[in-house]
Amino acid sequence: MTRSTEPVPPSTEASTPGPRLVPTRRVSFEASLQAVPRHFAEDGDLISSHLVAALSSVFPEGEDYFVRCVRHFRSEITEPAFKRQVAGFIGQESVHGREHRAFNERLAQLGYPTRLYDRIAKRALATRYKVASPKSNLAVTVALEHFTATLAEHVLTSEETRDRLGHQAVRELFVWHALEESEHKAVAFDVYRAVGGSERMRIWTMKAIRTSFVVFMTLAVLGSLAGDRSSYRPGALRSSWKRLKDSPMLSRDMWDALREYDRRGFHPDDRDTTGLVDTWRATLFGEEGTLNSKLPGAA
């Protein structure tokens, strides 16, 4: 079903969505991540390794920020099913932060500047949380959640993208993260509407975030590459850049999916990923789930 493209007034709890399963899984990837090599991307690709590392470096503080922004409005959510979704969102994001900290620590041991980028993200987000209004911070959360949901859908649908992540432990980490981002992709959005967030603030926040995020990540990857001796091997960067340009991650489809957010009346569920989520839940955590061994109590 396609939602109306007419302007949508702020929602009330009477119009909150139906049940959505958002389970908190206490997985642990720390042990397997210790085997990750320096250039872990497919075929040891240089730029892809640094790009994934740069993304992961900002995840923990980003996830903590999302939790703070949503938790601020938690007392205003009283409908039982919606409250469970919010609790699941907070639980999932907290575990994401913990597991990416474990990955980032391994990357730091390998020479990536993940600790520096973590500190930068922490200071920037703490400052914004302090000086901006709660609804403005929630609008940033909702915008960045659309980024992660778009990337998550791409990871879950594109075998080529999963292969490009390279090392098995890295693939497992990002596929699990992608599943849970897809499970809770509309929760922060629905909180924003329920507390009266405006369409104008939502859309203009995304316009600013889209530019600043791309600029920050570009600078982060360049800085990371500058500290890697492999970057100075003749032809190394050229061949890696050529390969990255052909990546589905940089496709027009990805950009178009991100820009869907700018439409008035947009809702994350306009992109129906129910079947995709069901398939990956069974694959990762079903009876023969490939990640069951990462759960508490697994042998």
Short mmCIF file of C-alpha atoms in Angstrom, two decimals:
data_model
loop_
_atom_site.label_atom_id
_atom_site.label_comp_id
_atom_site.label_asym_id
_atom_site.label_seq_id
_atom_site.Cartn_x
_atom_site.Cartn_y
_atom_site.Cartn_z
CA MET A 1 0.00 0.00 0.00
CA THR A 2 1.32 3.43 -0.95
CA ARG A 3 0.81 6.25 1.51
CA SER A 4 -0.64 9.59 0.50
CA THR A 5 1.83 12.18 -0.73
CA GLU A 6 -0.27 15.00 0.76
CA PRO A 7 1.18 16.88 3.76
CA VAL A 8 0.65 14.91 6.93
CA PRO A 9 -0.15 16.66 10.21
CA PRO A 10 1.65 15.57 13.38
CA SER A 11 0.34 12.20 14.49
CA THR A 12 -1.18 11.34 17.82
CA GLU A 13 -0.90 8.02 19.57
CA ALA A 14 -4.32 7.10 18.25
CA SER A 15 -2.70 6.64 14.85
CA THR A 16 0.37 4.71 15.93
CA PRO A 17 1.29 1.66 13.82
CA GLY A 18 0.28 -1.89 14.49
CA PRO A 19 2.51 -4.47 16.19
CA ARG A 20 6.10 -4.59 14.98
CA LEU A 21 8.53 -7.16 16.37
CA VAL A 22 11.70 -5.44 17.65
CA PRO A 23 13.58 -8.02 19.74
CA THR A 24 16.76 -7.28 21.66
CA ARG A 25 19.32 -10.00 20.93
CA ARG A 26 22.32 -10.05 23.26
CA VAL A 27 24.74 -11.25 20.59
CA SER A 28 28.51 -11.07 20.91
CA PHE A 29 30.93 -10.87 17.98
CA GLU A 30 34.01 -9.89 19.97
CA ALA A 31 35.79 -13.25 19.80
CA SER A 32 35.39 -13.67 16.04
CA LEU A 33 36.41 -10.07 15.38
CA GLN A 34 39.87 -10.74 16.82
CA ALA A 35 40.74 -12.60 13.60
CA VAL A 36 39.96 -9.64 11.32
CA PRO A 37 43.06 -8.69 9.26
CA ARG A 38 44.12 -5.12 8.45
CA HIS A 39 42.64 -4.96 4.95
CA PHE A 40 39.58 -7.09 5.61
CA ALA A 41 37.41 -6.11 2.62
CA GLU A 42 37.05 -8.47 -0.34
CA ASP A 43 40.43 -9.22 -1.96
CA GLY A 44 42.09 -6.93 0.60
CA ASP A 45 40.57 -3.86 -1.07
CA LEU A 46 42.15 -0.72 0.38
CA ILE A 47 39.47 1.98 0.15
CA SER A 48 36.59 -0.36 0.99
CA SER A 49 38.35 -1.44 4.18
CA HIS A 50 38.84 2.17 5.26
CA LEU A 51 35.30 3.13 4.31
CA VAL A 52 33.75 0.36 6.40
CA ALA A 53 36.11 1.19 9.28
CA ALA A 54 35.15 4.89 9.12
CA LEU A 55 31.46 4.02 9.18
CA SER A 56 31.89 1.69 12.13
CA SER A 57 33.95 4.27 14.03
CA VAL A 58 30.98 6.64 14.35
CA PHE A 59 28.33 4.01 15.03
CA PRO A 60 28.75 3.64 18.83
CA GLU A 61 28.36 7.32 19.66
CA GLY A 62 25.67 7.63 17.02
CA GLU A 63 23.70 4.77 18.54
CA ASP A 64 24.05 6.28 22.03
CA TYR A 65 22.78 9.62 20.69
CA PHE A 66 19.77 7.94 19.07
CA VAL A 67 18.90 6.24 22.35
CA ARG A 68 19.13 9.52 24.29
CA CYS A 69 16.96 11.36 21.77
CA VAL A 70 14.21 8.72 21.72
CA ARG A 71 14.37 8.08 25.47
CA HIS A 72 13.70 11.78 26.12
CA PHE A 73 10.15 11.28 24.81
CA ARG A 74 9.61 7.78 26.18
CA SER A 75 7.22 8.92 28.91
CA GLU A 76 4.90 10.39 26.25
CA ILE A 77 4.40 6.98 24.64
CA THR A 78 1.68 5.12 26.52
CA GLU A 79 0.16 2.68 23.98
CA PRO A 80 1.46 -0.78 25.06
CA ALA A 81 2.52 -2.11 21.64
CA PHE A 82 4.24 1.17 20.79
CA LYS A 83 6.03 1.17 24.17
CA ARG A 84 7.37 -2.32 23.43
CA GLN A 85 8.68 -1.11 20.08
CA VAL A 86 10.46 1.82 21.73
CA ALA A 87 11.96 -0.49 24.35
CA GLY A 88 13.13 -2.82 21.57
CA PHE A 89 14.65 0.11 19.66
CA ILE A 90 16.62 1.21 22.74
CA GLY A 91 17.76 -2.36 23.41
CA GLN A 92 18.85 -3.03 19.84
CA GLU A 93 20.71 0.26 19.47
CA SER A 94 22.52 -0.28 22.77
CA VAL A 95 23.79 -3.69 21.65
CA HIS A 96 24.81 -2.24 18.26
CA GLY A 97 26.95 0.33 20.03
CA ARG A 98 28.60 -2.31 22.20
CA GLU A 99 29.43 -4.65 19.32
CA HIS A 100 30.79 -1.90 17.08
CA ARG A 101 32.98 -0.72 19.95
CA ALA A 102 34.48 -4.22 19.98
CA PHE A 103 35.04 -4.03 16.21
CA ASN A 104 36.48 -0.53 16.48
CA GLU A 105 38.91 -1.62 19.17
CA ARG A 106 40.16 -4.37 16.86
CA LEU A 107 40.47 -1.81 14.04
CA ALA A 108 42.45 0.50 16.32
CA GLN A 109 44.85 -2.36 17.04
CA LEU A 110 45.29 -2.70 13.27
CA GLY A 111 46.17 0.98 12.89
CA TYR A 112 42.83 2.59 11.96
CA PRO A 113 42.03 5.96 13.60
CA THR A 114 38.75 4.68 15.07
CA ARG A 115 39.43 6.06 18.56
CA LEU A 116 40.01 9.55 17.16
CA TYR A 117 36.82 9.44 15.09
CA ASP A 118 34.91 8.11 18.07
CA ARG A 119 36.03 11.11 20.15
CA ILE A 120 35.09 13.55 17.38
CA ALA A 121 31.63 12.00 17.05
CA LYS A 122 31.15 12.01 20.82
CA ARG A 123 31.97 15.71 21.18
CA ALA A 124 29.93 16.76 18.15
CA LEU A 125 26.83 14.84 19.17
CA ALA A 126 27.10 15.85 22.83
CA THR A 127 27.28 19.50 21.79
CA ARG A 128 24.30 19.17 19.50
CA TYR A 129 22.26 17.37 22.13
CA LYS A 130 23.00 20.18 24.57
CA VAL A 131 22.30 23.20 22.35
CA ALA A 132 19.42 21.95 20.15
CA SER A 133 15.84 21.32 21.17
CA PRO A 134 14.71 17.75 21.95
CA LYS A 135 12.54 17.65 18.81
CA SER A 136 15.40 18.92 16.67
CA ASN A 137 17.66 16.19 18.04
CA LEU A 138 14.94 13.63 17.40
CA ALA A 139 14.68 14.92 13.81
CA VAL A 140 18.41 14.25 13.38
CA THR A 141 17.93 10.75 14.79
CA VAL A 142 15.09 10.07 12.36
CA ALA A 143 17.13 11.33 9.41
CA LEU A 144 20.16 9.21 10.30
CA GLU A 145 17.91 6.22 10.91
CA HIS A 146 16.78 6.58 7.30
CA PHE A 147 20.45 6.46 6.25
CA THR A 148 21.03 3.26 8.21
CA ALA A 149 17.75 1.69 7.08
CA THR A 150 18.60 2.41 3.43
CA LEU A 151 22.07 0.94 3.83
CA ALA A 152 20.59 -2.01 5.72
CA GLU A 153 18.11 -2.83 3.00
CA HIS A 154 20.91 -2.68 0.47
CA VAL A 155 23.14 -5.01 2.49
CA LEU A 156 20.33 -7.53 2.90
CA THR A 157 19.33 -7.50 -0.78
CA SER A 158 22.74 -7.30 -2.48
CA GLU A 159 24.98 -10.37 -2.31
CA GLU A 160 27.70 -8.37 -4.06
CA THR A 161 27.69 -5.78 -1.27
CA ARG A 162 27.87 -8.48 1.39
CA ASP A 163 30.77 -10.11 -0.45
CA ARG A 164 32.60 -6.78 -0.62
CA LEU A 165 32.59 -6.60 3.18
CA GLY A 166 35.16 -9.37 2.98
CA HIS A 167 36.09 -11.18 6.18
CA GLN A 168 33.36 -13.44 7.54
CA ALA A 169 33.28 -11.79 10.98
CA VAL A 170 32.76 -8.37 9.39
CA ARG A 171 30.00 -9.70 7.13
CA GLU A 172 28.24 -11.30 10.09
CA LEU A 173 28.44 -8.11 12.14
CA PHE A 174 27.00 -5.93 9.39
CA VAL A 175 24.31 -8.38 8.29
CA TRP A 176 23.06 -8.70 11.89
CA HIS A 177 23.15 -4.91 12.24
CA ALA A 178 21.27 -4.53 8.95
CA LEU A 179 18.54 -6.95 10.04
CA GLU A 180 17.90 -5.05 13.26
CA GLU A 181 18.00 -1.64 11.56
CA SER A 182 15.31 -2.97 9.24
CA GLU A 183 13.28 -4.30 12.16
CA HIS A 184 13.17 -0.94 13.94
CA LYS A 185 13.45 1.41 10.95
CA ALA A 186 10.14 3.19 11.68
CA VAL A 187 10.24 3.38 15.49
CA ALA A 188 12.06 6.71 15.92
CA PHE A 189 10.05 8.11 13.00
CA ASP A 190 6.78 7.14 14.68
CA VAL A 191 7.94 8.67 17.97
CA TYR A 192 8.74 11.90 16.10
CA ARG A 193 5.25 12.03 14.65
CA ALA A 194 3.59 11.04 17.92
CA VAL A 195 5.19 13.98 19.77
CA GLY A 196 4.22 16.49 17.08
CA GLY A 197 7.39 16.74 14.97
CA SER A 198 6.75 18.83 11.84
CA GLU A 199 7.26 17.81 8.23
CA ARG A 200 9.24 20.99 7.62
CA MET A 201 11.78 20.24 10.35
CA ARG A 202 12.01 16.58 9.30
CA ILE A 203 12.74 17.34 5.64
CA TRP A 204 15.13 20.25 6.14
CA THR A 205 17.03 18.35 8.80
CA MET A 206 17.62 15.56 6.29
CA LYS A 207 18.81 18.00 3.64
CA ALA A 208 21.45 19.29 6.05
CA ILE A 209 22.38 15.84 7.35
CA ARG A 210 22.73 14.32 3.89
CA THR A 211 25.37 16.85 2.91
CA SER A 212 27.25 16.99 6.21
CA PHE A 213 27.34 13.19 6.56
CA VAL A 214 28.80 12.68 3.09
CA VAL A 215 31.40 15.41 3.67
CA PHE A 216 32.39 14.01 7.07
CA MET A 217 32.70 10.45 5.80
CA THR A 218 34.77 11.56 2.80
CA LEU A 219 37.20 13.41 5.07
CA ALA A 220 37.27 10.50 7.51
CA VAL A 221 38.17 7.98 4.80
CA LEU A 222 40.84 10.28 3.34
CA GLY A 223 42.36 10.81 6.78
CA SER A 224 42.33 7.09 7.47
CA LEU A 225 43.96 6.29 4.12
CA ALA A 226 46.64 8.92 4.74
CA GLY A 227 47.82 6.98 7.77
CA ASP A 228 48.05 3.67 5.90
CA ARG A 229 51.40 2.92 4.23
CA SER A 230 49.62 0.75 1.68
CA SER A 231 48.02 3.89 0.26
CA TYR A 232 51.39 4.97 -1.06
CA ARG A 233 52.08 1.88 -3.12
CA PRO A 234 52.11 2.83 -6.82
CA GLY A 235 48.66 2.35 -8.31
CA ALA A 236 47.07 1.09 -5.09
CA LEU A 237 44.61 3.93 -4.64
CA ARG A 238 43.82 4.18 -8.35
CA SER A 239 42.84 0.54 -8.69
CA SER A 240 40.88 0.57 -5.44
CA TRP A 241 38.99 3.74 -6.42
CA LYS A 242 38.08 2.24 -9.79
CA ARG A 243 36.66 -0.77 -8.01
CA LEU A 244 34.71 1.37 -5.51
CA LYS A 245 33.09 3.42 -8.29
CA ASP A 246 31.54 0.22 -9.62
CA SER A 247 30.14 -0.70 -6.21
CA PRO A 248 26.34 -0.93 -5.86
CA MET A 249 26.77 1.13 -2.69
CA LEU A 250 27.40 4.17 -4.90
CA SER A 251 24.58 3.47 -7.32
CA ARG A 252 21.87 5.92 -8.34
CA ASP A 253 19.32 3.60 -6.75
CA MET A 254 20.92 4.16 -3.34
CA TRP A 255 20.82 7.93 -3.74
CA ASP A 256 17.20 7.83 -4.95
CA ALA A 257 16.22 5.74 -1.91
CA LEU A 258 17.82 8.28 0.40
CA ARG A 259 16.00 11.14 -1.34
CA GLU A 260 12.60 9.48 -0.88
CA TYR A 261 12.74 10.89 2.63
CA ASP A 262 12.28 14.42 1.25
CA ARG A 263 8.74 13.69 0.07
CA ARG A 264 6.02 15.16 2.26
CA GLY A 265 4.02 12.35 3.80
CA PHE A 266 6.95 9.91 3.57
CA HIS A 267 7.00 7.01 6.02
CA PRO A 268 9.73 4.33 6.33
CA ASP A 269 7.15 1.58 5.80
CA ASP A 270 6.49 2.93 2.28
CA ARG A 271 9.35 0.59 1.39
CA ASP A 272 7.94 -2.78 2.39
CA THR A 273 10.80 -4.90 3.72
CA THR A 274 8.63 -7.33 5.71
CA GLY A 275 9.53 -10.32 3.55
CA LEU A 276 13.21 -9.40 3.58
CA VAL A 277 13.22 -9.16 7.38
CA ASP A 278 11.37 -12.48 7.76
CA THR A 279 13.86 -14.22 5.46
CA TRP A 280 16.91 -12.91 7.30
CA ARG A 281 15.44 -13.57 10.75
CA ALA A 282 15.09 -17.21 9.78
CA THR A 283 18.53 -17.30 8.16
CA LEU A 284 20.36 -15.74 11.10
CA PHE A 285 18.31 -16.76 14.14
CA GLY A 286 15.91 -19.49 13.06
CA GLU A 287 16.17 -23.12 14.09
CA GLU A 288 19.34 -23.51 12.00
CA GLY A 289 20.33 -19.83 12.26
CA THR A 290 23.89 -19.03 11.24
CA LEU A 291 24.32 -16.59 14.15
CA ASN A 292 22.74 -18.65 16.90
CA SER A 293 26.26 -19.38 18.16
CA LYS A 294 26.66 -15.65 18.96
CA LEU A 295 23.72 -15.67 21.39
CA PRO A 296 24.10 -16.03 25.18
CA GLY A 297 24.36 -19.63 26.33
CA ALA A 298 25.41 -20.96 22.93
CA ALA A 299 27.89 -23.81 23.10
#
